[in-house]
Amino acid sequence: MGYEYIGITVLWLFLYGYLIVASVDFGAGFFAYYAKITKKDHIINQLISRYLSPVWEVTNVFFVFFFVGIVGFFPDAAYYYGQALLIPGSIAIVLIAIRGSFYAFESYGFKNNHLYMFLYGATGLLIPASLSTALTISEGGFIEETSNGVKLLYTELLTSPYSWSVVFLAIVSVLYISSMFLTYYANRADDQSALELVRKYALFWSSPTIIASLTSFIALSQHNPEHFEKAIGLWWVFGLSVFFFMVALFLVYQGKFYGWAFIAVMLQFLSAFFGYGASHLPYILQPFVTITSGATNETMGITLVIAFIAGLLLLVPSLILLMRLFLFNADYVKGKK
Amino acid sequence: MFFEDSVTMSRLLTSLTLAFHVIFATVGVGIPIMISIAEFIGIKKKDSHLTLLARRWTRGMTITIAVGVVTGTAIGLQLSLLWPSFMQVAGNVISLPLFMEVFAFFFEAIFLGIYLYTWDRFKNPMYHWLLSIPIVIGSTLSAFFITTVNAFMNTPQGFEMDGNTVTEISPLAAMFNPATPTKVFHVVASSYLTSAAILATIAAVIILVKKGSEYHRKALKLTVTATFIFAIATAIAGDLSAKFLAEHQPEKLAAGEWHFETEAGADLVLFGSLNEDNEVENAITIPKGLSFLAYGDFNAEVEGLNEVPSDEQPPLWIHYMFDLMVSIGFYVLGISMLFLLFWKVKKWNEENRLLLWGIATLGPLSMLAIEFGWIFAEEGRQPWILRGIMTVAEGATTSDHVGLMFILFCGLYFVLGAGCLLVLRKMFKNNPAEAEFEERYPEVAATKEED
Ligand code: HDD
Ligand code: HEM
Ligand code: HEM
């Protein structure tokens, strides 16, 4: 396997990691606000803030990792995306900045401030929507290269059913993943009333998720038949994803094994995400950048892979320490520490 | 109109973001080491005041780190959005430190999370102190990595340009380019200095305005001592940076010093102004000072600006940036030394109000010196984005809407800055140190009252 395949796999893994961790975080913000306006905040907000406090920064790093990695492994992709995404990218930056800093302001300074909670909840849904533009334009047809440089075709983007189906999918997935995680976490914390509430959210958001997935598949077949064909060739991967979805739904419905249910959710998205990624290749940005044309030179590629492995050796033990102290420390989760 | 010019607006937007980010980045690099020192001395001397100091600093830092992280994310993305052509080349050559920087952040973020939430979890407080070490290492390493990128922009090496493609790439040579050692040294030292100075400012202001308590007096002594030490390190590093410039980037030094003709025994020009014929007026000159600054030898020959083609000369106003930075450097050194002197000589009172007011200015002035220093360093590289290889205009995006984005980000930074100040104020105003001390250490506070 060439270094460019290692590179794209690593980056894709990081994007997947971000998808999961950030969804939990984004959705939690939305639920916290929703609970506040429906006067149920006393039930779940304690739970949400105990999980979020120690990890919000880690979430952001996943994202930074991804885009810095793109610049390193695929500088051409950075060029095209950079030229095209000035506006959506800037909007995403502003939203991320508002969210991250206001989270810190809220939790260390202005507890339960209504405006801050609103911003926190709203950005949680708007960020995935704006970031999903990057995936949408990778399908081709939304960018034009002229002698003046690369331009994003806004009308095409804003009127395309495919682009809206991706936005819709991004938002529902966030709510689904997040509520599934909170169900597991509430159960760990032995918090019955919170569990009941978030379990209801989880069941509620499961069907829109599967509907949105199907819709975006259909929209893809209209927008980019070639990619759709390749995805059909990998039908078993997507089948696996549906299977894990059923498992997760079944377990939560039964009210048992919430931990396994969340693992099934993670596997559901892992298979769908990798199925999507694999069928997207060889293109990174259709039709301008392919995995081979866009890759960095070999020396840099190999150096980056080495740096990556060394970095992991440093990070994995530290992450394990973090998890043992907080996420999986029963006393902490239950709020005794 | 310049508002429509994407190159100008990209420059303005990058300057805006970096000038804002660097405030938080500097504090993020320097405060961890101050926290670590305070906690360590606190444990060794069994002085709960210092432990509380470390604790309160950490709490304040969570806010500045949050803003640092989000603005850092902004600059990271903006580099690709605003300078796509530059990043295409840079991605091939200098992405290694950029990539490793993220590891350093990650490492730091993880341990900061642990450190924040484990103050009372260990029986032996030394274990908690040990957790501060990875934070110091992580933040200093990230400063190191990002500074190598900036150094690379000043003295690019480790690759060959073959038309539009880069070949013969050596990532390590690019990272360890000639500008790296002095730049890293100066950036790290000045970050430590500025953080110590800001903390000293806070202690001094509280003593001046609210009389303060023993807690604040200890904080003042610790922070001013640190300021003094880091100020020496910064000055040494700055001197080395000037020697580096003389050797490798003479046009930057020459523009900064208004040194037009190559000559031996060159004078150092401080402040002053230029008349229409580019002659220096109203300046203080130190005979042969520039030769000494550049080579450590009063008679050395220093290259003048006229050796450089006029379209490759940096703007001359950076002279003021350099002079202001250096003046602040010596002022900080002087005031902190005075304080130490007043403190050690028993007869003198180190809480002389004038001296305290002097200390109160150190933090804001040091932060200004950071900004002036960066403006000097970045403008002094003009017109190049990669010195000798790519100009700023070639690197910029061709997208139309940069002006609009500039306004958007002005709004964002205003909100972030204001929010940050409000929260910090609220955090410490509603919870004064004395009250927190009595709450956390009731035994110690009680014995104190009996003496
Ligand atoms: C508290 C901040 C501070 C203080 C007191 C000083 N500096 Fe500085 N200086 C910086 C903060 C800074 C900086 C922000 O860290 C810069 C900007 C770019 C860089 O590499 O470091 C810088 C750049 C910089 C450069 C340009 C380096 C380059 O472009 O490669 C030189 C020659 C000096 N400094 C020299 C000095 C001297 C002789 C000082 C005398 C005391 C001094 N600085 C004090
Ligand atoms: C990847 C690394 C970097 C890139 C691509 C970069 C690029 C640029 C560019 C293009 C400008 C505009 C210059 C102009 O006015 O025309 C600029 C300005 C500036 N940069 Fe850098 N820079 C980098 C690293 C840094 C670092 C590490 C700092 C420190 C925080 C920094 C601080 C500044 C400042 C303060 C300005 C404003 C100067 C002015 O007013 O023009 N830069 N940078
Ligand atoms: C002297 C210059 C700079 C210093 C000392 C510095 C330092 C820092 C610090 C301390 C943070 C907070 C990170 C944390 O605590 O987790 C930060 C965030 C960040 N900085 Fe800067 N920075 C500088 C310039 C730049 C430049 C030019 C870039 C662009 C390449 C950049 C990219 C970032 C990014 C992406 C983050 C967010 C990382 C995260 O999500 O944790 N920094 N920086």
Coordinates of N, CA and C in Angstrom, one line a residue, chain A residues 10-11 14 53-54 56-58 60-65 67-69 71-73 75-76 78-83 85-87 89-94 96-102 104-106 108-111 116 148-151 154 295-297 299-300 303-305 307-312 314-315 318-319 321-322 324-326 329 332 337, chain B residues 13 59 62-63 65-67 69-78 80-82 84-85 87-96 98-100 102-103 105-118 121-122 131 166 168-172 396-402 404-405 408-409 412-413 415-416 418-423 426-427:
Chain A
V10 N -5.6 7.3 7.3 CA -5.5 7.9 8.6 C -6.4 9.1 8.7
L11 N -6.4 9.9 7.6 CA -7.2 11.2 7.7 C -8.7 10.8 7.8
F14 N -9.5 9.9 11.2 CA -9.6 11.1 12.1 C -10.9 11.8 11.8
S53 N -17.3 18.8 30.2 CA -16.3 19.6 30.7 C -14.9 19.2 30.3
P54 N -14.5 17.9 30.6 CA -13.1 17.6 30.4 C -12.7 17.3 28.9
W56 N -14.0 18.9 25.8 CA -14.4 19.7 24.6 C -13.2 20.0 23.8
E57 N -12.1 20.3 24.4 CA -10.9 20.7 23.6 C -10.4 19.5 22.8
V58 N -10.5 18.3 23.3 CA -10.0 17.2 22.6 C -10.8 17.0 21.3
N60 N -12.0 19.4 19.4 CA -11.6 20.3 18.4 C -10.3 19.9 17.8
V61 N -9.4 19.2 18.6 CA -8.1 18.8 18.0 C -8.3 17.8 16.9
F62 N -9.3 16.9 17.1 CA -9.6 16.0 16.0 C -9.8 16.7 14.7
F63 N -10.5 17.8 14.7 CA -10.8 18.5 13.5 C -9.5 19.2 12.9
V64 N -8.8 19.8 13.8 CA -7.6 20.5 13.4 C -6.6 19.4 12.8
F65 N -6.6 18.3 13.4 CA -5.8 17.2 12.9 C -6.1 16.9 11.4
F67 N -7.7 18.8 9.1 CA -7.4 19.7 8.0 C -5.9 20.0 7.9
V68 N -5.1 19.9 9.0 CA -3.7 20.0 8.9 C -3.1 18.8 8.1
G69 N -3.7 17.6 8.4 CA -3.3 16.4 7.7 C -3.5 16.5 6.2
V71 N -3.5 19.3 4.4 CA -2.5 20.1 3.8 C -1.2 19.3 3.6
G72 N -0.9 18.5 4.6 CA 0.4 17.8 4.6 C 0.3 16.7 3.5
F73 N -0.7 15.8 3.5 CA -0.7 14.7 2.6 C -1.2 15.0 1.2
P75 N -1.5 18.4 -0.6 CA -1.5 19.9 -0.7 C -2.4 20.4 -1.9
D76 N -2.6 19.6 -2.9 CA -3.4 20.1 -4.0 C -4.9 20.2 -3.6
A78 N -5.8 20.9 -0.6 CA -5.9 22.1 0.2 C -6.0 23.3 -0.7
Y79 N -5.3 23.3 -1.9 CA -5.4 24.4 -2.8 C -6.8 24.6 -3.3
Y80 N -7.4 23.5 -3.8 CA -8.7 23.7 -4.4 C -9.8 24.0 -3.4
Y81 N -9.7 23.3 -2.3 CA -10.7 23.5 -1.2 C -10.5 24.9 -0.7
G82 N -9.3 25.3 -0.5 CA -9.0 26.7 0.0 C -9.6 27.7 -0.8
Q83 N -9.4 27.6 -2.1 CA -9.9 28.6 -3.1 C -11.5 28.6 -3.1
L85 N -13.7 27.3 -0.8 CA -14.5 27.3 0.4 C -14.4 28.6 1.3
L86 N -13.9 29.6 0.7 CA -13.7 30.8 1.5 C -14.9 31.2 2.4
I87 N -16.1 31.3 1.8 CA -17.2 31.7 2.5 C -17.8 30.6 3.5
G89 N -16.3 28.1 4.6 CA -15.2 27.8 5.6 C -15.1 28.9 6.6
S90 N -15.2 30.1 6.2 CA -15.2 31.2 7.2 C -16.4 31.1 8.1
I91 N -17.5 30.8 7.6 CA -18.7 30.7 8.4 C -18.5 29.6 9.4
A92 N -18.0 28.5 9.0 CA -17.8 27.4 9.9 C -16.8 27.8 11.0
I93 N -15.7 28.6 10.6 CA -14.8 29.0 11.6 C -15.5 29.9 12.7
V94 N -16.3 30.8 12.2 CA -17.0 31.7 13.1 C -17.8 30.9 14.1
I96 N -17.6 27.7 14.9 CA -16.8 26.9 15.8 C -16.2 27.8 16.9
A97 N -15.8 29.0 16.5 CA -15.1 29.9 17.5 C -16.2 30.3 18.5
I98 N -17.4 30.6 18.1 CA -18.4 31.1 19.0 C -18.7 29.9 20.0
R99 N -18.8 28.7 19.4 CA -19.2 27.6 20.2 C -18.2 27.3 21.3
G100 N -16.9 27.1 20.8 CA -15.9 26.7 21.8 C -15.7 27.7 22.9
S101 N -15.6 29.0 22.5 CA -15.3 30.0 23.5 C -16.6 30.2 24.4
F102 N -17.7 30.2 23.9 CA -18.9 30.4 24.7 C -19.2 29.2 25.6
A104 N -16.8 27.6 27.1 CA -15.9 27.9 28.2 C -16.4 29.1 29.0
F105 N -16.9 30.1 28.4 CA -17.5 31.2 29.1 C -18.6 30.8 30.0
E106 N -19.5 30.0 29.4 CA -20.7 29.6 30.1 C -20.3 28.7 31.3
Y108 N -17.4 28.3 32.9 CA -16.6 28.8 34.0 C -17.0 30.2 34.5
G109 N -17.9 30.8 33.8 CA -18.3 32.2 34.2 C -19.8 32.4 34.4
F110 N -20.5 32.2 33.3 CA -21.9 32.6 33.4 C -22.8 31.3 33.3
K111 N -22.9 30.7 34.5 CA -23.7 29.4 34.5 C -25.1 29.7 34.1
Y116 N -26.2 32.3 26.1 CA -25.0 31.4 25.9 C -25.5 30.0 25.5
N148 N -8.9 32.8 -13.9 CA -8.8 33.7 -12.7 C -8.7 32.9 -11.4
G149 N -8.7 31.5 -11.5 CA -8.6 30.7 -10.3 C -9.9 29.9 -10.2
V150 N -10.1 29.4 -9.0 CA -11.1 28.4 -8.7 C -12.3 29.1 -8.1
K151 N -13.5 28.8 -8.6 CA -14.7 29.5 -8.0 C -15.7 28.4 -7.6
Y154 N -22.3 29.1 -6.4 CA -23.2 29.1 -5.2 C -24.6 28.7 -5.7
A295 N -1.3 13.7 -4.2 CA -0.6 13.4 -3.0 C 0.7 14.2 -2.9
T296 N 1.2 14.4 -1.7 CA 2.5 15.1 -1.6 C 3.6 14.2 -2.1
N297 N 4.8 14.7 -2.1 CA 6.0 13.9 -2.5 C 6.2 12.8 -1.6
T299 N 8.9 11.7 0.0 CA 9.7 12.0 1.2 C 8.8 12.5 2.3
M300 N 8.0 13.5 2.0 CA 7.2 14.1 3.0 C 6.1 13.1 3.4
T303 N 7.7 10.7 5.8 CA 8.0 11.4 7.1 C 6.8 11.7 7.9
L304 N 5.7 12.0 7.2 CA 4.5 12.3 8.0 C 3.9 11.0 8.6
V305 N 4.0 9.9 7.9 CA 3.6 8.7 8.4 C 4.4 8.3 9.7
A307 N 6.0 10.4 11.7 CA 5.6 11.4 12.7 C 4.3 11.0 13.3
F308 N 3.4 10.5 12.5 CA 2.1 10.1 12.9 C 2.2 9.0 13.9
I309 N 3.0 7.9 13.6 CA 3.1 6.8 14.5 C 3.7 7.2 15.8
A310 N 4.8 8.0 15.7 CA 5.4 8.5 16.9 C 4.4 9.3 17.8
G311 N 3.6 10.1 17.1 CA 2.6 10.9 17.8 C 1.6 10.0 18.5
L312 N 1.2 9.0 17.8 CA 0.2 8.1 18.4 C 0.8 7.4 19.7
L314 N 2.7 8.6 21.7 CA 2.6 9.5 22.8 C 1.2 9.7 23.3
L315 N 0.3 9.8 22.3 CA -1.1 10.2 22.6 C -1.9 9.1 23.2
S318 N -1.8 8.7 26.9 CA -2.4 9.8 27.6 C -3.9 9.8 27.5
L319 N -4.4 9.4 26.3 CA -5.8 9.3 26.2 C -6.4 8.3 27.1
L321 N -5.3 7.4 29.9 CA -5.3 7.9 31.2 C -6.5 8.8 31.4
L322 N -6.8 9.7 30.4 CA -7.9 10.6 30.5 C -9.2 9.9 30.7
R324 N -9.7 6.8 31.7 CA -9.8 6.1 33.0 C -10.1 7.0 34.1
L325 N -9.6 8.3 34.0 CA -9.9 9.2 35.1 C -11.3 9.7 35.0
F326 N -11.9 9.9 33.8 CA -13.1 10.6 33.7 C -14.3 9.7 33.2
N329 N -14.6 6.3 34.8 CA -14.4 6.2 36.3 C -15.8 6.3 36.9
Y332 N -16.6 9.2 39.1 CA -16.7 10.5 38.5 C -18.0 10.6 37.7
K337 N -17.1 12.6 42.4 CA -15.8 13.2 42.4 C -15.8 14.6 41.7
Chain B
L13 N -6.7 40.5 6.7 CA -7.4 39.5 7.5 C -6.4 38.6 8.3
R59 N -7.3 28.4 36.6 CA -8.7 28.7 36.2 C -8.8 29.8 35.2
T62 N -8.0 28.6 31.7 CA -8.9 27.9 30.9 C -9.6 28.8 29.9
I63 N -9.9 30.0 30.3 CA -10.6 30.9 29.4 C -9.7 31.4 28.3
I65 N -7.1 29.9 27.1 CA -6.8 28.8 26.2 C -8.0 28.5 25.3
A66 N -9.2 28.6 25.8 CA -10.4 28.4 25.0 C -10.3 29.4 23.8
V67 N -10.1 30.6 24.0 CA -10.0 31.6 22.9 C -8.8 31.3 22.1
V69 N -7.5 28.4 21.4 CA -7.8 27.2 20.6 C -8.7 27.6 19.4
V70 N -9.8 28.4 19.7 CA -10.7 28.7 18.6 C -10.0 29.6 17.6
T71 N -9.2 30.6 18.1 CA -8.6 31.5 17.1 C -7.5 30.8 16.4
G72 N -6.9 29.8 17.1 CA -5.8 29.0 16.4 C -6.4 28.2 15.3
T73 N -7.6 27.6 15.6 CA -8.3 26.8 14.6 C -8.6 27.7 13.4
A74 N -9.0 29.0 13.7 CA -9.3 29.9 12.7 C -8.1 30.2 11.8
I75 N -7.0 30.5 12.4 CA -5.8 30.8 11.6 C -5.4 29.6 10.8
G76 N -5.5 28.4 11.4 CA -5.1 27.2 10.7 C -5.9 27.0 9.4
L77 N -7.2 27.2 9.5 CA -8.1 27.1 8.3 C -7.9 28.2 7.4
Q78 N -7.7 29.4 8.0 CA -7.6 30.6 7.1 C -6.3 30.5 6.2
S80 N -5.2 28.1 4.6 CA -5.6 27.4 3.4 C -6.6 28.3 2.6
L81 N -7.5 28.9 3.3 CA -8.5 29.7 2.6 C -7.9 31.0 2.0
L82 N -7.0 31.6 2.6 CA -6.5 32.9 2.1 C -5.2 32.7 1.3
P84 N -4.0 29.8 -0.6 CA -4.0 28.5 -1.1 C -2.7 28.1 -1.9
S85 N -2.2 29.1 -2.7 CA -1.0 28.7 -3.5 C 0.2 28.6 -2.6
M87 N 0.1 27.6 0.5 CA 0.0 26.3 1.2 C 0.2 25.1 0.4
Q88 N 0.0 25.3 -0.9 CA 0.3 24.2 -1.8 C 1.8 23.8 -1.8
V89 N 2.6 24.9 -1.9 CA 4.0 24.7 -1.8 C 4.4 24.3 -0.4
A90 N 3.9 25.1 0.6 CA 4.3 24.8 2.0 C 3.9 23.4 2.4
G91 N 2.7 22.9 1.9 CA 2.3 21.6 2.3 C 3.3 20.6 1.9
N92 N 3.9 20.8 0.7 CA 4.9 19.8 0.3 C 6.2 19.8 1.1
V93 N 6.5 21.0 1.7 CA 7.8 21.1 2.3 C 7.8 21.2 3.8
I94 N 6.9 22.0 4.3 CA 7.0 22.4 5.7 C 5.7 21.9 6.5
S95 N 5.0 20.9 6.0 CA 3.9 20.4 6.7 C 4.2 19.6 7.9
L96 N 5.5 19.1 8.0 CA 5.8 18.2 9.1 C 5.7 18.9 10.4
L98 N 3.9 21.5 11.1 CA 2.5 21.9 11.3 C 1.7 20.7 11.8
F99 N 2.0 19.5 11.3 CA 1.4 18.3 11.7 C 1.8 18.0 13.1
M100 N 3.0 18.1 13.4 CA 3.5 17.7 14.8 C 2.9 18.7 15.8
V102 N 0.0 19.8 16.0 CA -1.3 19.4 16.4 C -1.1 18.3 17.5
F103 N -0.1 17.4 17.3 CA 0.2 16.4 18.4 C 0.5 17.1 19.7
F105 N -0.5 20.1 20.7 CA -1.7 20.6 21.3 C -2.5 19.5 21.9
F106 N -2.6 18.4 21.2 CA -3.4 17.3 21.7 C -2.9 16.9 23.0
F107 N -1.6 16.7 23.1 CA -0.9 16.2 24.3 C -1.2 17.2 25.4
E108 N -1.1 18.5 25.1 CA -1.3 19.5 26.1 C -2.8 19.5 26.6
A109 N -3.7 19.4 25.6 CA -5.1 19.5 25.9 C -5.5 18.4 26.8
I110 N -5.0 17.2 26.6 CA -5.3 16.0 27.4 C -4.9 16.3 28.8
F111 N -3.6 16.7 29.0 CA -3.1 16.8 30.4 C -3.7 18.1 31.0
L112 N -4.1 19.1 30.3 CA -4.8 20.2 30.9 C -6.1 19.7 31.5
G113 N -6.8 18.9 30.7 CA -8.1 18.4 31.2 C -7.9 17.7 32.5
I114 N -6.9 16.8 32.5 CA -6.6 16.0 33.7 C -6.2 17.0 34.9
Y115 N -5.3 17.9 34.6 CA -4.8 18.8 35.6 C -5.9 19.5 36.3
L116 N -6.8 20.1 35.5 CA -7.8 20.9 36.0 C -8.8 20.2 36.9
Y117 N -9.0 19.0 36.7 CA -10.0 18.3 37.5 C -9.5 17.3 38.5
T118 N -8.2 17.4 38.8 CA -7.6 16.5 39.7 C -6.9 17.2 40.9
R121 N -7.3 15.1 44.1 CA -7.5 13.7 44.0 C -6.3 12.9 44.5
F122 N -5.1 13.5 44.6 CA -4.0 12.6 45.0 C -3.6 12.9 46.4
L131 N 1.8 16.4 36.8 CA 0.9 16.6 35.7 C 1.1 17.9 35.0
V166 N 7.9 21.4 -6.7 CA 9.0 21.4 -5.8 C 9.6 20.0 -5.8
E168 N 13.4 17.5 -4.6 CA 14.5 17.3 -3.6 C 14.2 17.8 -2.2
I169 N 13.0 17.3 -1.8 CA 12.5 17.8 -0.5 C 13.2 17.1 0.7
S170 N 13.6 17.9 1.7 CA 14.1 17.4 2.9 C 13.3 18.0 4.1
P171 N 12.3 17.4 4.6 CA 11.5 18.0 5.6 C 12.3 18.5 6.8
L172 N 13.3 17.7 7.2 CA 14.1 18.2 8.4 C 14.9 19.4 8.1
A396 N -1.7 34.7 -2.6 CA -3.0 34.9 -2.1 C -4.1 34.3 -2.9
T397 N -5.3 34.2 -2.3 CA -6.4 33.6 -2.9 C -6.9 34.6 -4.0
T398 N -7.7 34.1 -5.0 CA -8.2 35.0 -6.0 C -9.7 35.2 -5.8
S399 N -10.2 34.6 -4.7 CA -11.6 34.7 -4.4 C -12.0 36.2 -4.1
D400 N -13.3 36.5 -4.4 CA -13.8 37.9 -4.4 C -14.1 38.4 -3.0
H401 N -14.6 37.5 -2.1 CA -15.3 38.0 -1.0 C -14.5 38.2 0.3
V402 N -13.2 38.4 0.1 CA -12.3 38.4 1.3 C -12.7 39.6 2.2
L404 N -15.6 41.0 2.7 CA -16.7 40.7 3.5 C -16.3 39.8 4.7
M405 N -15.5 38.9 4.4 CA -15.0 38.0 5.5 C -14.2 38.8 6.6
L408 N -16.7 40.2 8.9 CA -17.2 39.1 9.7 C -16.3 38.8 10.9
F409 N -15.0 38.7 10.5 CA -14.0 38.3 11.6 C -13.8 39.5 12.6
L412 N -16.4 38.9 15.0 CA -16.1 37.7 15.8 C -15.1 38.1 16.9
Y413 N -14.0 38.7 16.5 CA -12.9 39.0 17.5 C -13.4 40.0 18.5
V415 N -16.4 40.2 19.7 CA -17.2 39.4 20.6 C -16.3 38.5 21.5
L416 N -15.4 37.8 20.9 CA -14.5 37.0 21.7 C -13.7 37.8 22.8
A418 N -14.3 40.7 24.1 CA -15.2 41.3 25.1 C -15.7 40.2 26.0
G419 N -16.1 39.1 25.5 CA -16.6 38.0 26.3 C -15.5 37.5 27.3
C420 N -14.3 37.4 26.7 CA -13.2 36.9 27.5 C -12.9 37.8 28.7
L421 N -12.9 39.1 28.5 CA -12.7 40.1 29.6 C -13.8 40.0 30.6
L422 N -15.0 40.0 30.1 CA -16.2 39.9 31.0 C -16.1 38.7 31.9
V423 N -15.8 37.5 31.3 CA -15.8 36.3 32.1 C -14.7 36.3 33.1
K426 N -15.6 38.5 36.0 CA -16.6 38.0 36.8 C -16.1 36.8 37.7
M427 N -15.2 36.0 37.0 CA -14.7 34.9 37.7 C -13.9 35.3 39.0

